[in-house]
mmCIF file with all atom_site columns, C-alpha atoms in Angstrom:
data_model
loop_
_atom_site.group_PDB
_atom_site.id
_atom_site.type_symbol
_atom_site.label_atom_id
_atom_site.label_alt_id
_atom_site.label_comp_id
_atom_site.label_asym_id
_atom_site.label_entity_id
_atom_site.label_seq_id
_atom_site.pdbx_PDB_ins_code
_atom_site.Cartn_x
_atom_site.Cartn_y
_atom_site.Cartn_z
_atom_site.occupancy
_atom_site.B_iso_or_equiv
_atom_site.pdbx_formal_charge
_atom_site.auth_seq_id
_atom_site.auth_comp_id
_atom_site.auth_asym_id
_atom_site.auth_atom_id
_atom_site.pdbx_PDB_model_num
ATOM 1   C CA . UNK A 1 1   ? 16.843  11.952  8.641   1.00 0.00 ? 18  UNK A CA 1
ATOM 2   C CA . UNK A 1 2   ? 14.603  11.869  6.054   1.00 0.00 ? 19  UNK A CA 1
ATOM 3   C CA . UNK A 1 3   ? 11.282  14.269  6.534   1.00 0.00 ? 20  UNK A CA 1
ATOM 4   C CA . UNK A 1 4   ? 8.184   14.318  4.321   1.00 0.00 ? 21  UNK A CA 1
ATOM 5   C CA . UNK A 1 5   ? 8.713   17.801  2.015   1.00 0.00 ? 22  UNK A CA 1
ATOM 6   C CA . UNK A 1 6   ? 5.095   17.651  1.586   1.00 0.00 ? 23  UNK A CA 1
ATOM 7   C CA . UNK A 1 7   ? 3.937   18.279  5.522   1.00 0.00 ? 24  UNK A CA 1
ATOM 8   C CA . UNK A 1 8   ? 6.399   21.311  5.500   1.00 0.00 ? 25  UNK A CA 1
ATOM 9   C CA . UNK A 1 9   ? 4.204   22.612  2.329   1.00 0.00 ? 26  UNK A CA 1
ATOM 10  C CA . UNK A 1 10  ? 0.539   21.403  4.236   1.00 0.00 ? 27  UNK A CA 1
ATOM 11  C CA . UNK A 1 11  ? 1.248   20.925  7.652   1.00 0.00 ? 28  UNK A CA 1
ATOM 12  C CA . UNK A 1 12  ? -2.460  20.499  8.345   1.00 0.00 ? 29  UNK A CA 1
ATOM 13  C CA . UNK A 1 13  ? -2.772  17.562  6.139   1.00 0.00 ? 30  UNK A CA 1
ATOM 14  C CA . UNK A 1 14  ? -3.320  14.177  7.709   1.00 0.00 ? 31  UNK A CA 1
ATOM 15  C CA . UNK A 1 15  ? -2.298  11.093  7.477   1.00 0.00 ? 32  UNK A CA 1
ATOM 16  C CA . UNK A 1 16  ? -2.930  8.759   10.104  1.00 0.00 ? 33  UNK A CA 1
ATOM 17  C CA . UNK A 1 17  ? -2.178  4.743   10.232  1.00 0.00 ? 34  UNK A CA 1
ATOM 18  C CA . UNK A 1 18  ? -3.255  2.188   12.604  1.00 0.00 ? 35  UNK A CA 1
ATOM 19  C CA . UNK A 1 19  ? -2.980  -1.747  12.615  1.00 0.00 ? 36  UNK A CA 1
ATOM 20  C CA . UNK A 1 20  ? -6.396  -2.767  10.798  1.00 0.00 ? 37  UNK A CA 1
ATOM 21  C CA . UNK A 1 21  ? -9.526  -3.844  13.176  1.00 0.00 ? 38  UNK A CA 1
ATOM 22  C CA . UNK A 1 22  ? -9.857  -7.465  11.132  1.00 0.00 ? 39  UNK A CA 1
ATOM 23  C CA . UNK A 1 23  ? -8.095  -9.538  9.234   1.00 0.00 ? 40  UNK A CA 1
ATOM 24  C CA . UNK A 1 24  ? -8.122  -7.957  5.581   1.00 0.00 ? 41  UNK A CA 1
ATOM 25  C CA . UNK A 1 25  ? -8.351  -10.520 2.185   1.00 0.00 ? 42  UNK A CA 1
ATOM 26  C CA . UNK A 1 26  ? -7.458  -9.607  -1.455  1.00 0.00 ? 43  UNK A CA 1
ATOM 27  C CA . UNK A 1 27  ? -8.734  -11.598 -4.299  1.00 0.00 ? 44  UNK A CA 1
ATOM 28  C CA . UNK A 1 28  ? -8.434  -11.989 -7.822  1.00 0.00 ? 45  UNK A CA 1
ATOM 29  C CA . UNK A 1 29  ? -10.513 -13.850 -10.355 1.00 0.00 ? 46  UNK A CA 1
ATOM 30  C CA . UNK A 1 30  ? -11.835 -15.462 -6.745  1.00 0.00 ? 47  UNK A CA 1
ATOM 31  C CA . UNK A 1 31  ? -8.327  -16.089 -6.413  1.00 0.00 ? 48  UNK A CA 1
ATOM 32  C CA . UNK A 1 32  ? -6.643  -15.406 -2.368  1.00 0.00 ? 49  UNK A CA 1
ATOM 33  C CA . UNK A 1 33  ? -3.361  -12.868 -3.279  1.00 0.00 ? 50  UNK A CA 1
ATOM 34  C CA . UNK A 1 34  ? -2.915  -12.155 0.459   1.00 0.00 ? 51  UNK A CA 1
ATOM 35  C CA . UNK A 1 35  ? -4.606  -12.931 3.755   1.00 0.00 ? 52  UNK A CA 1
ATOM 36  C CA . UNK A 1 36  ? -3.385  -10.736 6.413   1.00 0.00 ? 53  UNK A CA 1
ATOM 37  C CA . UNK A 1 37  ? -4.275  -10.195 10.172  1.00 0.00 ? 54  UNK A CA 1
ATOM 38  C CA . UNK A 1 38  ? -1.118  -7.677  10.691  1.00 0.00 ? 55  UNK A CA 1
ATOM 39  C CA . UNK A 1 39  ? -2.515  -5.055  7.767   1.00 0.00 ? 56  UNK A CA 1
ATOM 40  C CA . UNK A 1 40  ? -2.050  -1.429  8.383   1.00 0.00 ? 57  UNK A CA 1
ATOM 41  C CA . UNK A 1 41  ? -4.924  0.852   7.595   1.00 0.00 ? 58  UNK A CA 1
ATOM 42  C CA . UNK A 1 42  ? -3.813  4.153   6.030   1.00 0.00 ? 59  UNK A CA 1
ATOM 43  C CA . UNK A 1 43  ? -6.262  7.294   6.110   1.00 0.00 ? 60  UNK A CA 1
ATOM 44  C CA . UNK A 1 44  ? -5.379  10.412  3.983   1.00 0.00 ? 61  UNK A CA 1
ATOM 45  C CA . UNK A 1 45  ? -7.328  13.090  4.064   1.00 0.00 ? 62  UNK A CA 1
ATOM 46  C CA . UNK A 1 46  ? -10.452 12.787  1.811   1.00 0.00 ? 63  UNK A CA 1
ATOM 47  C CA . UNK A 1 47  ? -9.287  9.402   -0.303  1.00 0.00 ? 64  UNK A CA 1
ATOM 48  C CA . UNK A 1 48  ? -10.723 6.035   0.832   1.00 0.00 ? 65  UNK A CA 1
ATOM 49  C CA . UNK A 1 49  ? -8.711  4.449   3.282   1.00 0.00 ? 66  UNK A CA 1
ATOM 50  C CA . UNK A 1 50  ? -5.741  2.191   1.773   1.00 0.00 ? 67  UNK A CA 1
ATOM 51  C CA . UNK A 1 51  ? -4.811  -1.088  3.634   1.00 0.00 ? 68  UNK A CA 1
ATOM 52  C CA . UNK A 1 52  ? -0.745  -2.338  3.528   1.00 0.00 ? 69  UNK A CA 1
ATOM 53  C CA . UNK A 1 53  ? 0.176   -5.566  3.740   1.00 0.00 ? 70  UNK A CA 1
ATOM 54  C CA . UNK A 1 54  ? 3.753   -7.135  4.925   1.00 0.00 ? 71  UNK A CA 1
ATOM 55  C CA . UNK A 1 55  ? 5.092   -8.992  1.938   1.00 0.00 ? 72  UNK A CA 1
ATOM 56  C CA . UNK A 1 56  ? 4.667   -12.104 4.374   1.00 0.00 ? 73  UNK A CA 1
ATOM 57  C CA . UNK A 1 57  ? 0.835   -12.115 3.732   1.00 0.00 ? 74  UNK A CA 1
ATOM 58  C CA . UNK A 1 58  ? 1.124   -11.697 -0.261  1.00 0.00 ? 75  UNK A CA 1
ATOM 59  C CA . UNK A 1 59  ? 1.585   -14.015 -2.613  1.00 0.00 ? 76  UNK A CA 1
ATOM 60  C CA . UNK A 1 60  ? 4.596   -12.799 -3.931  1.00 0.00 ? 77  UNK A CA 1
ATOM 61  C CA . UNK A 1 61  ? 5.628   -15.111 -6.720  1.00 0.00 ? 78  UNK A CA 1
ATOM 62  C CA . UNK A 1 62  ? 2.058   -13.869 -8.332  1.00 0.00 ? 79  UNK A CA 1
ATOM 63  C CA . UNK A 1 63  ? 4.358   -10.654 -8.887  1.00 0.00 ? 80  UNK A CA 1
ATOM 64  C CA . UNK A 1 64  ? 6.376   -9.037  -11.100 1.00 0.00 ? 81  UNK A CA 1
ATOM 65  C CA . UNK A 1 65  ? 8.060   -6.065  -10.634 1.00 0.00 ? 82  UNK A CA 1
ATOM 66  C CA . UNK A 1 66  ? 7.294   -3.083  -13.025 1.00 0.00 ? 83  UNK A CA 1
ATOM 67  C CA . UNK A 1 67  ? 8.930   0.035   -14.164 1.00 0.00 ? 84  UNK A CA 1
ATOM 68  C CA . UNK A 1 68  ? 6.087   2.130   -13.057 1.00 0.00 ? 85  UNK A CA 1
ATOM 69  C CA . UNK A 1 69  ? 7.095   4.913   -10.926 1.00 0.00 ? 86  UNK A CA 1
ATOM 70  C CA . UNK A 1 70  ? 5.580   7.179   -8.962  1.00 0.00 ? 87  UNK A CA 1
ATOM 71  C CA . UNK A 1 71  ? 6.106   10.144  -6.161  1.00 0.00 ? 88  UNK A CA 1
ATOM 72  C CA . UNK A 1 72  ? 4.206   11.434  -3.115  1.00 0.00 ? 89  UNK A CA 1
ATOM 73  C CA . UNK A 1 73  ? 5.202   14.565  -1.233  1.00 0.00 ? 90  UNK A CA 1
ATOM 74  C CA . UNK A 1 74  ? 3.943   13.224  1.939   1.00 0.00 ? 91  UNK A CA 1
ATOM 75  C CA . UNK A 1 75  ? 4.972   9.356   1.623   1.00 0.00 ? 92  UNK A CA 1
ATOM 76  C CA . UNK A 1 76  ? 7.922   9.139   -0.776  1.00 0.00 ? 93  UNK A CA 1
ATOM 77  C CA . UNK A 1 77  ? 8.653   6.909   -3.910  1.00 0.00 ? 94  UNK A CA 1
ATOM 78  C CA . UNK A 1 78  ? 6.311   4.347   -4.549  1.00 0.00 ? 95  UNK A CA 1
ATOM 79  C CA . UNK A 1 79  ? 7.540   1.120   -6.510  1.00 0.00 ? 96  UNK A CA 1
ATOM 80  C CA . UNK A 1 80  ? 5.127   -1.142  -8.296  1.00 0.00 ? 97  UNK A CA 1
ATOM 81  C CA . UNK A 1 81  ? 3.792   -4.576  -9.199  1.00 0.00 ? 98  UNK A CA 1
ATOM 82  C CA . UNK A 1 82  ? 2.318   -6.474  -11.402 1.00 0.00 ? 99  UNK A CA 1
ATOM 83  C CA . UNK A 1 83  ? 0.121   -9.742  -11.660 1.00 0.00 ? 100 UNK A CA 1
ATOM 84  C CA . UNK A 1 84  ? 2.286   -11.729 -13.624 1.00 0.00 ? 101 UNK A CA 1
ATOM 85  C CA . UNK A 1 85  ? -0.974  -12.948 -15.713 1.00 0.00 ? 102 UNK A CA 1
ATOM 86  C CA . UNK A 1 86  ? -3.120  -9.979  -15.225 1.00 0.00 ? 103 UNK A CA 1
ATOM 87  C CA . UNK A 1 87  ? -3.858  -6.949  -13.673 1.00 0.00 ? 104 UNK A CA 1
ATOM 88  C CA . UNK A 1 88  ? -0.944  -4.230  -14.623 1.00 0.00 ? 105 UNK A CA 1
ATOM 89  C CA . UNK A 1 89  ? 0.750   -2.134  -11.929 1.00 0.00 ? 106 UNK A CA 1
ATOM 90  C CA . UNK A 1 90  ? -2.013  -3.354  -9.658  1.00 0.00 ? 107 UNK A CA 1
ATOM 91  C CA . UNK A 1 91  ? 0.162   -3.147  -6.638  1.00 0.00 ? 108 UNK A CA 1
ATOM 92  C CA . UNK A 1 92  ? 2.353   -0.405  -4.722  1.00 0.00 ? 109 UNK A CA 1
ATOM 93  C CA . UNK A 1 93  ? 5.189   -0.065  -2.381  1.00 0.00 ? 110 UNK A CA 1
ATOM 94  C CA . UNK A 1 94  ? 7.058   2.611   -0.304  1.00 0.00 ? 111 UNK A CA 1
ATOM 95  C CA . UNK A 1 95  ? 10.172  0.594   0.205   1.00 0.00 ? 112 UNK A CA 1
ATOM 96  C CA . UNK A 1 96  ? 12.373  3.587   1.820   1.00 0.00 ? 113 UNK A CA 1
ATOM 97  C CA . UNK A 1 97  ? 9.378   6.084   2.897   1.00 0.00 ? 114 UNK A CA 1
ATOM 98  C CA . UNK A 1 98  ? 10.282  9.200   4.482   1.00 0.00 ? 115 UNK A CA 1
ATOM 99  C CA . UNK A 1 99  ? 10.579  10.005  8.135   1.00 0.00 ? 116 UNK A CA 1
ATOM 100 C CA . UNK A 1 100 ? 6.724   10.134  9.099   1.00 0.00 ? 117 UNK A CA 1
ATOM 101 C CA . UNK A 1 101 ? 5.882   7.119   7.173   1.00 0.00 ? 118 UNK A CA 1
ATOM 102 C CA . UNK A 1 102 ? 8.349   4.402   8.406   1.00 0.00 ? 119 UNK A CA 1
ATOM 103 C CA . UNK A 1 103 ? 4.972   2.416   9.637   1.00 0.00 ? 120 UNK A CA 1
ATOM 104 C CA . UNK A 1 104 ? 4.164   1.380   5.551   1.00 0.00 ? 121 UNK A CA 1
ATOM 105 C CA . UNK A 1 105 ? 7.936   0.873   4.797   1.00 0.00 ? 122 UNK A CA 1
ATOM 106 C CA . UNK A 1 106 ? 8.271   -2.551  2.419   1.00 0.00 ? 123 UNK A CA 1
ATOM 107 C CA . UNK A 1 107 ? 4.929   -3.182  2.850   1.00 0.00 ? 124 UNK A CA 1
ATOM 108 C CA . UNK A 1 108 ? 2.043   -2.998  0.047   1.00 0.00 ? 125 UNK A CA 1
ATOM 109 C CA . UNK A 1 109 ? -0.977  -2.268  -1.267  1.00 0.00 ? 126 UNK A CA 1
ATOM 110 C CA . UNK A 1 110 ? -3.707  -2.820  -3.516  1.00 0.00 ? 127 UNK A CA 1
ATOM 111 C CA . UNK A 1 111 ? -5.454  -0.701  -5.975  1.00 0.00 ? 128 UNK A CA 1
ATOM 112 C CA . UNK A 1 112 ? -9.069  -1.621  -5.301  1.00 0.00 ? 129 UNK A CA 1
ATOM 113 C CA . UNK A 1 113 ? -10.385 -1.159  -9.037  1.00 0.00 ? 130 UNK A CA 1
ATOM 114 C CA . UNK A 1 114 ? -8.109  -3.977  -9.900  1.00 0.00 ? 131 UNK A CA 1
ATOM 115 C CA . UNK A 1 115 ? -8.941  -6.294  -6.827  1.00 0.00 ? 132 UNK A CA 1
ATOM 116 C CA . UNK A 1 116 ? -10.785 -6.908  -4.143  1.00 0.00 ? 133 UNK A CA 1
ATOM 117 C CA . UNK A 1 117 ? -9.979  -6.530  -0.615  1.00 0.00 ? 134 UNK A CA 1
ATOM 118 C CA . UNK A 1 118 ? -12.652 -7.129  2.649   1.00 0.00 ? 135 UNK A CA 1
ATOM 119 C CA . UNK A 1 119 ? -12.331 -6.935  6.132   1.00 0.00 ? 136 UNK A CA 1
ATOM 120 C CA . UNK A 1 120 ? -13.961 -10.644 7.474   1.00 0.00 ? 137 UNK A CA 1
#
């Protein structure tokens, strides 16, 4: 077992996910980097809702993976990705979440000032 540290700190926070209403599309440059009917939507508190994809639905070989780093309380330890000929650490993955999270596990996501993503 692996529980979130951060929900023991704030168990009122919230973090909810659900399979996303439509099929979600990230581009860049114009450019499809993943098409995906199986997204997750994530909802966190007050930040904008953050969409995951299964690696299945990116283009993968667009990435590279960096040596960026980061760590959420709630979530766990977030790998990243970059566009091999663009956008740095555009990209984000909690590969071994923790307990409460297992629904994003491997998958990722996009950060939306680098991209864009739409619902169609």
């Amino acid at each position: 077992m692996n529980p979130a540290p951060g929900f023991k700190k704030r168990p009122d926070w919230r973090i909810v996910t659900k399979p996303a209403a439509r099929r979600v599309q990230v581009t860049l440059n114009g450019a499809v980097v993943a098409d995906s009917k199986n997204a997750i939507r994530l909802e966190e508190g007050p930040y904008p809702a953050v969409y995951y994809f299964p690696r299945s639905d990116v283009k993968m070989d667009l990435l590279e993976r960096s040596q960026h780093k980061t760590h959420c309380p709630f979530k766990g330890d977030a790998s990243y990705f970059s566009f091999r000929n663009g956008a740095r650490d555009a990209i984000w993955s909690y590969e071994t979440p923790y307990d409460e999270m297992q629904s994003i596990a491997g998958l990722v996501a996009f950060y939306p000032d680098k991209v864009e993503i739409k619902e169609l």
